[in-house]
Amino acid sequence: MGAKRDFNVEVIKTEVVAASLPMQEHWLPQSNLDLLLPPMDVGVFFCYQNPIISGMPQYSSGSMVKVLKVSLAETLVSYYAFAGELVQNLAGEPEILCNNAGVNFTEAWADIELKEINLYNPDESIEGKLVPKKKHGVLAIQATQLKCGGIVVACTFDHRVADAYSTNMFLVSWAEIAQSKPLSQLPSFRRSFLSPRRPSHYDPLVIDSMYIPISSLKQETRAVTNIDDDEQVISRIYYVKAEEISRLQSLANNCNNDMISTKFHRFTKLETFSAFLWKTIANGMGGNSTPNYENFRFGIVVNGRSRLSDGVEEQAKVLKGYFGNVLSIPFGEKKVEKLKEKPLSWVANAVHEFLEPAKTKEHFLGLINWVEDHRPEPALARIYATNEDAVAVVVSSGQQFPVGKIEFGWGEPVFGSYHFPWEGKAGYVMPMPSPKGNGDWVVYMHMLKWQLELVEASASNVFKPLTADYLNLN
């Protein structure tokens, strides 16, 4: 097994790939839920071994890139928003100009074998190398050929245009078209499902506690360049064994069943995982080498598609293919000392309680109305507006991440992950299914350095650094 090492990436060429069919230039408005997203780019990447290993010797590096380009052009016919540009309208709000300006497609070469890439530390191996920087447009793609004959396919997209669910749909469609298969899901850009109600109605106690107009935020007085070393934000990728996830879930549920004072819930794996992470970080706070925060906020991203359909078959069908952002970020805030002293079941119950109000149709309809009543003033999820006595982490479930379906014809990826090293200080965590398909999780974490050090020091039995050995790379 090769040792992990640094490597160079050489750009061979960059060209614009547009939709393969002409389209009528038009404007696509952002929905009210899109308007809750600030300007930020999100990356995702997939690693493929040499096609010979997958029994596909007919594919060379050049032919793989050609397949990617040709199929991308065809995919952009259906996903035309990704071939457009995001511009401001007269009200100062972003809108998508669907003009088929195209997608920047970069071909690159890396002088390294796949097994030598340090996937555990994406700051070193992925950022600025394998995932492209989006310079304009909505989407950028990079295909990096490796010394071993493998390839890394990566995308960077504007979060204001699409959430992870929408991007997953695009990626699956791209792979299906590459294999000349019919699309299993057509995208829908029908915004009417997310139109505000008349008259406006929402619960201000709920929505105001979760979102805040930008103008209400206190101005940041300290320059980013002056952030202390303890406040540096870094990224790591771990794997968590299926038996560890089940063990934590059983522990939380068994303890909860014994707690007479707590209403019993059957905690999900995501609730249990989130509670464990919340408590693990809190347990180590206030030590000699960690900041001493009084409060700890913890949030979970909720996908509203199934909530908005509310069991109506026709709506469920459209929303299943809806392209855009349909997200809400409920969160809870607890005293660090309380999180330390209480058992895992109590923390899991706290997670369950802040999640429940956001898992309804009424919540998302109310959120749409709340945005409408504040337009054109931009707003932000309140968990990202932490003050000096609080720290925050957000979990975004990637359990629907279709890593095994992103197959362009030369074999399934041996690894795939989202990559989101955003500039905010709130931590971001995404658990995804392992490419092994055995129930394990791959967990991308982007958090304050001291938080990750706490996780590795006190939960090393749960969070294992991702390695080539785990992925069976040879």
Short mmCIF file of C-alpha atoms in Angstrom, two decimals:
data_model
loop_
_atom_site.label_atom_id
_atom_site.label_comp_id
_atom_site.label_asym_id
_atom_site.label_seq_id
_atom_site.Cartn_x
_atom_site.Cartn_y
_atom_site.Cartn_z
CA MET A 1 0.00 0.00 0.00
CA GLY A 2 1.49 3.31 -1.08
CA ALA A 3 2.36 5.96 1.49
CA LYS A 4 0.26 9.11 1.63
CA ARG A 5 2.03 12.02 -0.03
CA ASP A 6 1.52 15.44 -1.48
CA PHE A 7 1.03 15.78 -5.21
CA ASN A 8 0.68 18.28 -8.00
CA VAL A 9 -2.26 18.76 -10.32
CA GLU A 10 -1.67 20.05 -13.84
CA VAL A 11 -4.56 21.57 -15.75
CA ILE A 12 -4.60 20.22 -19.29
CA LYS A 13 -7.40 22.41 -20.58
CA THR A 14 -10.68 24.04 -19.60
CA GLU A 15 -13.59 24.39 -21.98
CA VAL A 16 -17.25 25.32 -21.76
CA VAL A 17 -19.76 22.50 -22.14
CA ALA A 18 -23.26 23.71 -23.01
CA ALA A 19 -26.52 21.82 -23.42
CA SER A 20 -26.52 19.76 -26.61
CA LEU A 21 -29.84 21.25 -27.78
CA PRO A 22 -30.66 24.95 -28.21
CA MET A 23 -32.99 26.51 -25.66
CA GLN A 24 -35.08 29.64 -25.38
CA GLU A 25 -33.37 32.13 -23.07
CA HIS A 26 -35.57 32.78 -20.06
CA TRP A 27 -35.54 33.77 -16.41
CA LEU A 28 -36.14 31.26 -13.63
CA PRO A 29 -37.06 32.96 -10.34
CA GLN A 30 -35.65 31.75 -7.07
CA SER A 31 -38.18 30.33 -4.66
CA ASN A 32 -38.54 31.84 -1.20
CA LEU A 33 -36.63 28.87 0.20
CA ASP A 34 -33.77 29.47 -2.27
CA LEU A 35 -33.55 33.04 -0.96
CA LEU A 36 -32.58 31.75 2.50
CA LEU A 37 -29.23 30.56 1.15
CA PRO A 38 -26.30 33.00 1.18
CA PRO A 39 -23.73 32.91 -1.65
CA MET A 40 -21.75 29.71 -1.10
CA ASP A 41 -20.35 26.93 -3.26
CA VAL A 42 -20.48 23.22 -2.41
CA GLY A 43 -18.25 20.50 -3.81
CA VAL A 44 -18.74 16.78 -4.40
CA PHE A 45 -16.26 14.26 -5.79
CA PHE A 46 -16.05 10.63 -6.87
CA CYS A 47 -12.99 8.39 -7.16
CA TYR A 48 -12.77 5.63 -9.77
CA GLN A 49 -10.11 2.96 -10.15
CA ASN A 50 -8.43 2.06 -13.42
CA PRO A 51 -11.20 0.63 -15.67
CA ILE A 52 -9.09 -2.49 -16.20
CA ILE A 53 -9.65 -3.37 -12.52
CA SER A 54 -13.42 -3.04 -13.09
CA GLY A 55 -13.25 -5.27 -16.17
CA MET A 56 -13.69 -2.35 -18.58
CA PRO A 57 -10.35 -2.30 -20.49
CA GLN A 58 -11.95 -0.47 -23.44
CA TYR A 59 -11.88 2.79 -21.48
CA SER A 60 -8.74 4.92 -21.61
CA SER A 61 -8.37 8.18 -19.71
CA GLY A 62 -9.16 10.10 -22.87
CA SER A 63 -12.27 8.08 -23.67
CA MET A 64 -13.57 8.50 -20.12
CA VAL A 65 -13.28 12.27 -20.38
CA LYS A 66 -15.05 12.21 -23.75
CA VAL A 67 -17.94 10.20 -22.29
CA LEU A 68 -18.22 12.69 -19.43
CA LYS A 69 -18.37 15.71 -21.77
CA VAL A 70 -20.82 14.25 -24.29
CA SER A 71 -23.20 12.95 -21.62
CA LEU A 72 -22.93 16.21 -19.65
CA ALA A 73 -24.06 18.21 -22.69
CA GLU A 74 -27.10 15.97 -23.02
CA THR A 75 -27.86 16.08 -19.28
CA LEU A 76 -27.84 19.88 -19.30
CA VAL A 77 -30.83 19.83 -21.66
CA SER A 78 -32.98 18.64 -18.73
CA TYR A 79 -30.97 20.40 -16.01
CA TYR A 80 -30.76 23.72 -17.86
CA ALA A 81 -30.50 25.74 -14.64
CA PHE A 82 -26.98 24.36 -14.16
CA ALA A 83 -25.99 25.78 -17.57
CA GLY A 84 -27.19 29.28 -16.69
CA GLU A 85 -26.01 32.21 -14.62
CA LEU A 86 -27.18 33.71 -11.33
CA VAL A 87 -27.79 37.45 -11.65
CA GLN A 88 -29.55 40.12 -9.61
CA ASN A 89 -32.99 41.39 -10.57
CA LEU A 90 -34.22 44.95 -10.04
CA ALA A 91 -35.13 44.18 -6.42
CA GLY A 92 -31.56 43.05 -5.74
CA GLU A 93 -32.56 39.40 -5.42
CA PRO A 94 -30.84 36.58 -7.34
CA GLU A 95 -32.55 34.99 -10.35
CA ILE A 96 -31.32 32.30 -12.72
CA LEU A 97 -30.77 33.48 -16.28
CA CYS A 98 -31.23 30.29 -18.28
CA ASN A 99 -29.11 31.24 -21.28
CA ASN A 100 -27.11 28.04 -21.83
CA ALA A 101 -23.87 29.86 -21.04
CA GLY A 102 -22.57 26.42 -20.17
CA VAL A 103 -20.41 24.73 -17.57
CA ASN A 104 -16.66 25.11 -17.19
CA PHE A 105 -15.20 21.62 -17.67
CA THR A 106 -11.56 21.22 -16.64
CA GLU A 107 -9.36 18.30 -17.64
CA ALA A 108 -6.42 17.76 -15.29
CA TRP A 109 -3.59 15.35 -14.52
CA ALA A 110 -2.30 14.41 -11.05
CA ASP A 111 1.04 12.70 -10.49
CA ILE A 112 -0.32 10.33 -7.86
CA GLU A 113 -2.08 6.98 -7.56
CA LEU A 114 -5.53 6.77 -6.04
CA LYS A 115 -4.33 4.67 -3.10
CA GLU A 116 -1.82 7.40 -2.19
CA ILE A 117 -4.36 10.23 -1.87
CA ASN A 118 -4.90 11.25 1.74
CA LEU A 119 -8.70 11.19 1.76
CA TYR A 120 -8.74 11.51 5.55
CA ASN A 121 -7.37 15.04 5.22
CA PRO A 122 -9.26 16.69 2.33
CA ASP A 123 -7.74 20.07 3.19
CA GLU A 124 -4.44 18.63 1.96
CA SER A 125 -5.58 16.38 -0.87
CA ILE A 126 -8.93 17.64 -2.22
CA GLU A 127 -9.25 21.38 -1.59
CA GLY A 128 -7.74 23.44 -4.41
CA LYS A 129 -6.62 20.33 -6.27
CA LEU A 130 -9.32 17.83 -7.20
CA VAL A 131 -12.48 19.89 -6.63
CA PRO A 132 -12.66 22.89 -8.98
CA LYS A 133 -13.12 26.50 -7.98
CA LYS A 134 -16.23 27.90 -9.64
CA LYS A 135 -15.24 31.18 -11.30
CA HIS A 136 -18.55 31.97 -12.97
CA GLY A 137 -21.85 30.36 -13.80
CA VAL A 138 -23.68 27.92 -11.54
CA LEU A 139 -21.68 24.70 -11.94
CA ALA A 140 -18.04 23.77 -12.54
CA ILE A 141 -16.65 20.28 -13.22
CA GLN A 142 -13.17 18.80 -13.12
CA ALA A 143 -12.02 15.38 -14.30
CA THR A 144 -8.57 14.53 -12.97
CA GLN A 145 -6.68 11.63 -14.49
CA LEU A 146 -4.42 9.76 -12.05
CA LYS A 147 -1.07 8.06 -12.55
CA CYS A 148 -2.65 4.68 -11.82
CA GLY A 149 -5.18 5.04 -14.65
CA GLY A 150 -7.99 6.00 -12.30
CA ILE A 151 -9.97 9.23 -12.42
CA VAL A 152 -11.55 11.67 -9.98
CA VAL A 153 -14.73 13.41 -11.15
CA ALA A 154 -15.67 16.48 -9.10
CA CYS A 155 -18.32 19.21 -9.22
CA THR A 156 -18.75 22.56 -7.51
CA PHE A 157 -22.22 24.11 -7.54
CA ASP A 158 -23.88 27.26 -6.24
CA HIS A 159 -25.95 26.30 -3.20
CA ARG A 160 -28.40 29.12 -3.92
CA VAL A 161 -29.53 27.19 -7.01
CA ALA A 162 -29.57 23.61 -5.72
CA ASP A 163 -29.45 21.64 -2.50
CA ALA A 164 -27.69 18.28 -2.17
CA TYR A 165 -30.90 16.42 -3.08
CA SER A 166 -31.14 18.30 -6.39
CA THR A 167 -27.46 17.78 -7.14
CA ASN A 168 -27.80 14.07 -6.40
CA MET A 169 -30.60 13.90 -8.99
CA PHE A 170 -28.37 15.62 -11.53
CA LEU A 171 -25.45 13.29 -10.86
CA VAL A 172 -27.60 10.16 -11.20
CA SER A 173 -29.11 11.49 -14.45
CA TRP A 174 -25.64 12.29 -15.80
CA ALA A 175 -24.48 8.74 -15.08
CA GLU A 176 -27.64 7.24 -16.62
CA ILE A 177 -27.23 9.24 -19.83
CA ALA A 178 -23.56 8.23 -20.00
CA GLN A 179 -24.76 4.61 -20.11
CA SER A 180 -27.58 5.40 -22.60
CA LYS A 181 -30.23 4.62 -19.99
CA PRO A 182 -33.56 6.46 -19.66
CA LEU A 183 -33.71 8.98 -16.83
CA SER A 184 -35.15 7.44 -13.67
CA GLN A 185 -36.22 10.90 -12.46
CA LEU A 186 -36.96 14.01 -14.50
CA PRO A 187 -36.25 17.32 -12.76
CA SER A 188 -39.09 19.76 -12.09
CA PHE A 189 -38.64 23.52 -11.86
CA ARG A 190 -42.28 24.16 -10.96
CA ARG A 191 -42.12 26.90 -8.32
CA SER A 192 -45.87 27.03 -7.66
CA PHE A 193 -45.64 24.45 -4.88
CA LEU A 194 -43.46 26.91 -2.98
CA SER A 195 -45.64 29.98 -3.53
CA PRO A 196 -46.62 31.96 -0.40
CA ARG A 197 -50.13 31.57 1.00
CA ARG A 198 -52.65 34.40 0.92
CA PRO A 199 -53.25 35.65 3.50
CA SER A 200 -49.83 35.16 5.04
CA HIS A 201 -49.65 32.85 8.03
CA TYR A 202 -46.80 31.47 10.14
CA ASP A 203 -45.88 30.96 13.79
CA PRO A 204 -43.42 33.76 14.61
CA LEU A 205 -42.31 31.99 17.79
CA VAL A 206 -41.02 29.09 15.70
CA ILE A 207 -39.72 30.82 12.56
CA ASP A 208 -38.20 33.85 14.32
CA SER A 209 -36.28 31.49 16.59
CA MET A 210 -34.77 29.75 13.54
CA TYR A 211 -34.14 32.54 11.01
CA ILE A 212 -33.04 36.16 11.21
CA PRO A 213 -32.92 39.06 8.71
CA ILE A 214 -29.35 39.95 7.79
CA SER A 215 -29.87 43.55 8.90
CA SER A 216 -30.50 42.31 12.45
CA LEU A 217 -27.12 40.66 12.73
CA LYS A 218 -24.41 42.32 14.74
CA GLN A 219 -21.47 43.41 12.63
CA GLU A 220 -18.39 41.22 12.93
CA THR A 221 -15.56 43.41 14.28
CA ARG A 222 -12.66 41.01 14.13
CA ALA A 223 -10.94 40.31 10.83
CA VAL A 224 -10.91 36.70 9.63
CA THR A 225 -7.12 36.81 9.37
CA ASN A 226 -6.91 37.36 13.12
CA ILE A 227 -8.66 34.12 14.09
CA ASP A 228 -6.73 32.27 16.79
CA ASP A 229 -5.17 28.89 16.00
CA ASP A 230 -7.80 27.18 18.19
CA GLU A 231 -10.48 28.74 16.00
CA GLN A 232 -9.07 27.50 12.71
CA VAL A 233 -11.61 25.42 10.80
CA ILE A 234 -10.39 22.18 9.23
CA SER A 235 -11.90 19.22 7.36
CA ARG A 236 -11.57 15.49 7.99
CA ILE A 237 -13.26 12.35 6.64
CA TYR A 238 -13.98 9.34 8.85
CA TYR A 239 -15.79 6.06 8.58
CA VAL A 240 -18.10 4.70 11.26
CA LYS A 241 -18.83 0.99 11.41
CA ALA A 242 -22.45 -0.13 11.18
CA GLU A 243 -22.21 -1.95 14.51
CA GLU A 244 -21.09 1.25 16.25
CA ILE A 245 -24.09 3.14 14.88
CA SER A 246 -26.42 0.37 16.05
CA ARG A 247 -24.72 0.23 19.45
CA LEU A 248 -25.21 3.95 20.05
CA GLN A 249 -28.81 3.76 18.89
CA SER A 250 -29.53 0.86 21.24
CA LEU A 251 -27.82 2.66 24.11
CA ALA A 252 -29.90 5.80 23.62
CA ASN A 253 -33.16 3.94 23.19
CA ASN A 254 -32.62 1.52 26.07
CA CYS A 255 -31.72 4.30 28.46
CA ASN A 256 -34.64 6.39 27.24
CA ASN A 257 -37.03 3.52 27.91
CA ASP A 258 -35.86 3.51 31.52
CA MET A 259 -36.31 7.26 32.00
CA ILE A 260 -39.77 7.76 33.50
CA SER A 261 -39.48 11.55 33.29
CA THR A 262 -38.91 11.51 29.52
CA LYS A 263 -41.57 10.69 26.97
CA PHE A 264 -40.34 7.63 25.12
CA HIS A 265 -39.33 7.94 21.46
CA ARG A 266 -37.64 5.44 19.23
CA PHE A 267 -34.63 7.54 18.25
CA THR A 268 -33.43 7.27 14.66
CA LYS A 269 -29.82 6.61 13.77
CA LEU A 270 -29.38 10.24 12.71
CA GLU A 271 -30.85 11.54 15.99
CA THR A 272 -28.60 9.22 17.97
CA PHE A 273 -25.50 10.08 15.94
CA SER A 274 -26.21 13.80 16.34
CA ALA A 275 -26.75 13.44 20.08
CA PHE A 276 -23.51 11.49 20.45
CA LEU A 277 -21.54 14.13 18.55
CA TRP A 278 -23.19 16.97 20.50
CA LYS A 279 -22.38 15.35 23.83
CA THR A 280 -18.88 14.20 22.82
CA ILE A 281 -17.75 17.71 21.93
CA ALA A 282 -19.45 19.21 25.00
CA ASN A 283 -17.77 16.68 27.32
CA GLY A 284 -14.34 17.95 26.35
CA MET A 285 -15.08 21.67 26.44
CA GLY A 286 -13.62 23.85 29.16
CA GLY A 287 -10.39 21.88 29.48
CA ASN A 288 -6.89 23.29 29.41
CA SER A 289 -6.65 23.27 25.63
CA THR A 290 -10.23 24.14 24.66
CA PRO A 291 -12.33 27.33 24.80
CA ASN A 292 -14.86 27.57 27.61
CA TYR A 293 -18.22 28.30 25.96
CA GLU A 294 -21.36 28.50 28.08
CA ASN A 295 -23.85 27.35 25.42
CA PHE A 296 -23.75 24.89 22.54
CA ARG A 297 -26.10 25.06 19.55
CA PHE A 298 -26.74 21.97 17.45
CA GLY A 299 -28.84 21.88 14.26
CA ILE A 300 -29.97 19.36 11.66
CA VAL A 301 -30.91 20.15 8.06
CA VAL A 302 -34.43 18.95 7.19
CA ASN A 303 -35.50 18.20 3.60
CA GLY A 304 -39.05 19.49 3.13
CA ARG A 305 -40.05 17.62 -0.03
CA SER A 306 -41.89 14.78 1.66
CA ARG A 307 -43.28 17.18 4.28
CA LEU A 308 -44.84 19.50 1.70
CA SER A 309 -46.48 16.70 -0.26
CA ASP A 310 -48.28 15.62 2.92
CA GLY A 311 -49.26 12.26 1.44
CA VAL A 312 -50.85 13.72 -1.72
CA GLU A 313 -49.63 11.46 -4.53
CA GLU A 314 -49.53 14.05 -7.32
CA GLN A 315 -47.66 16.57 -5.17
CA ALA A 316 -45.29 13.88 -3.93
CA LYS A 317 -44.46 12.94 -7.52
CA VAL A 318 -43.62 16.53 -8.49
CA LEU A 319 -41.73 17.33 -5.30
CA LYS A 320 -39.69 14.15 -5.61
CA GLY A 321 -38.18 15.64 -8.75
CA TYR A 322 -38.16 19.25 -7.58
CA PHE A 323 -34.90 21.03 -8.39
CA GLY A 324 -33.96 23.77 -5.95
CA ASN A 325 -33.66 24.28 -2.21
CA VAL A 326 -36.32 22.81 0.07
CA LEU A 327 -34.49 23.01 3.38
CA SER A 328 -34.97 24.19 6.94
CA ILE A 329 -32.45 24.15 9.79
CA PRO A 330 -34.04 23.66 13.21
CA PHE A 331 -31.65 23.64 16.15
CA GLY A 332 -31.44 23.34 19.87
CA GLU A 333 -29.30 25.29 22.32
CA LYS A 334 -28.22 23.79 25.64
CA LYS A 335 -25.84 24.66 28.44
CA VAL A 336 -22.54 22.87 27.98
CA GLU A 337 -22.63 21.72 31.61
CA LYS A 338 -26.08 20.23 31.10
CA LEU A 339 -24.90 18.29 28.04
CA LYS A 340 -22.00 16.95 30.10
CA GLU A 341 -24.04 15.71 33.03
CA LYS A 342 -27.02 14.23 31.18
CA PRO A 343 -27.04 10.74 29.59
CA LEU A 344 -27.05 10.14 25.83
CA SER A 345 -30.79 9.45 25.87
CA TRP A 346 -31.50 12.92 27.31
CA VAL A 347 -29.42 14.56 24.58
CA ALA A 348 -31.10 12.41 21.90
CA ASN A 349 -34.47 13.52 23.24
CA ALA A 350 -33.34 17.15 22.97
CA VAL A 351 -32.46 16.50 19.32
CA HIS A 352 -35.82 14.85 18.72
CA GLU A 353 -37.69 17.78 20.30
CA PHE A 354 -36.10 20.51 18.19
CA LEU A 355 -36.52 18.43 15.03
CA GLU A 356 -40.22 17.62 15.37
CA PRO A 357 -41.69 21.11 14.72
CA ALA A 358 -39.76 21.37 11.43
CA LYS A 359 -40.94 18.03 10.04
CA THR A 360 -44.40 19.23 9.01
CA LYS A 361 -46.05 20.76 5.96
CA GLU A 362 -47.20 23.70 8.08
CA HIS A 363 -43.62 24.53 9.06
CA PHE A 364 -42.40 24.82 5.48
CA LEU A 365 -45.47 26.74 4.33
CA GLY A 366 -44.94 29.10 7.26
CA LEU A 367 -41.27 29.51 6.40
CA ILE A 368 -42.21 30.44 2.82
CA ASN A 369 -44.59 33.10 4.16
CA TRP A 370 -41.97 34.39 6.60
CA VAL A 371 -39.52 34.96 3.75
CA GLU A 372 -42.22 36.66 1.69
CA ASP A 373 -43.00 39.08 4.52
CA HIS A 374 -39.31 40.05 4.82
CA ARG A 375 -38.42 40.35 1.12
CA PRO A 376 -36.28 41.77 -0.36
CA GLU A 377 -34.32 41.79 2.92
CA PRO A 378 -32.09 38.66 2.84
CA ALA A 379 -32.18 36.35 5.83
CA LEU A 380 -30.01 33.66 7.38
CA ALA A 381 -30.46 30.55 9.49
CA ARG A 382 -30.04 31.77 13.06
CA ILE A 383 -27.75 28.90 14.06
CA TYR A 384 -25.06 30.50 11.89
CA ALA A 385 -25.35 33.75 13.87
CA THR A 386 -23.79 32.53 17.10
CA ASN A 387 -22.49 35.00 19.67
CA GLU A 388 -19.37 34.92 21.80
CA ASP A 389 -20.77 32.61 24.50
CA ALA A 390 -22.01 29.90 22.10
CA VAL A 391 -20.58 27.47 19.59
CA ALA A 392 -22.55 25.70 16.84
CA VAL A 393 -22.52 22.53 14.70
CA VAL A 394 -24.92 21.60 11.90
CA VAL A 395 -25.52 18.05 10.65
CA SER A 396 -26.81 17.54 7.11
CA SER A 397 -27.88 13.98 6.48
CA GLY A 398 -26.33 12.55 3.35
CA GLN A 399 -27.98 9.16 3.73
CA GLN A 400 -29.58 9.56 0.29
CA PHE A 401 -26.16 10.22 -1.28
CA PRO A 402 -26.30 7.85 -4.30
CA VAL A 403 -22.61 7.00 -4.43
CA GLY A 404 -23.21 3.57 -5.98
CA LYS A 405 -25.36 5.03 -8.79
CA ILE A 406 -22.76 7.47 -10.12
CA GLU A 407 -21.51 4.91 -12.63
CA PHE A 408 -20.54 6.33 -16.02
CA GLY A 409 -19.77 2.97 -17.62
CA TRP A 410 -16.36 2.04 -16.21
CA GLY A 411 -17.40 0.81 -12.78
CA GLU A 412 -18.87 2.19 -9.59
CA PRO A 413 -16.85 4.75 -7.63
CA VAL A 414 -14.71 3.30 -4.87
CA PHE A 415 -15.32 6.48 -2.91
CA GLY A 416 -17.42 9.62 -3.02
CA SER A 417 -18.04 12.49 -0.65
CA TYR A 418 -19.38 15.98 -0.40
CA HIS A 419 -16.78 18.67 0.24
CA PHE A 420 -17.93 21.87 1.95
CA PRO A 421 -15.09 23.88 3.51
CA TRP A 422 -17.19 27.00 3.91
CA GLU A 423 -15.89 30.12 5.62
CA GLY A 424 -18.33 30.18 8.54
CA LYS A 425 -17.31 29.10 12.03
CA ALA A 426 -20.35 26.89 12.61
CA GLY A 427 -19.30 23.28 12.11
CA TYR A 428 -20.69 21.26 9.21
CA VAL A 429 -21.04 17.48 9.34
CA MET A 430 -22.44 15.15 6.68
CA PRO A 431 -22.80 11.40 7.29
CA MET A 432 -23.12 9.43 4.03
CA PRO A 433 -23.43 5.72 3.21
CA SER A 434 -20.17 3.89 2.70
CA PRO A 435 -19.46 2.84 -0.91
CA LYS A 436 -19.11 -0.68 0.50
CA GLY A 437 -22.87 -0.83 0.92
CA ASN A 438 -22.51 -2.65 4.24
CA GLY A 439 -24.29 -0.19 6.52
CA ASP A 440 -21.13 1.71 7.47
CA TRP A 441 -21.14 5.49 7.28
CA VAL A 442 -18.60 7.87 5.76
CA VAL A 443 -18.63 11.14 7.70
CA TYR A 444 -17.32 14.42 6.32
CA MET A 445 -16.58 16.91 9.11
CA HIS A 446 -15.67 20.58 8.75
CA MET A 447 -15.29 22.01 12.23
CA LEU A 448 -13.11 24.07 14.51
CA LYS A 449 -9.74 22.44 15.01
CA TRP A 450 -10.19 21.94 18.74
CA GLN A 451 -13.57 20.28 18.17
CA LEU A 452 -12.11 17.69 15.82
CA GLU A 453 -9.24 17.09 18.21
CA LEU A 454 -11.79 16.37 20.95
CA VAL A 455 -13.66 13.95 18.71
CA GLU A 456 -10.49 12.07 17.81
CA ALA A 457 -9.26 11.99 21.40
CA SER A 458 -12.47 10.78 23.06
CA ALA A 459 -14.37 8.93 20.33
CA SER A 460 -11.64 7.22 18.34
CA ASN A 461 -13.49 3.92 18.75
CA VAL A 462 -16.37 5.38 16.72
CA PHE A 463 -14.71 7.76 14.24
CA LYS A 464 -11.97 6.00 12.27
CA PRO A 465 -9.79 7.96 9.81
CA LEU A 466 -10.68 7.03 6.24
CA THR A 467 -7.87 5.01 4.66
CA ALA A 468 -7.03 3.22 1.43
CA ASP A 469 -7.04 -0.02 3.43
CA TYR A 470 -10.68 0.54 4.43
CA LEU A 471 -11.60 1.19 0.80
CA ASN A 472 -9.62 -1.90 -0.35
CA LEU A 473 -7.60 0.13 -2.82
CA ASN A 474 -4.70 -1.66 -4.43
#
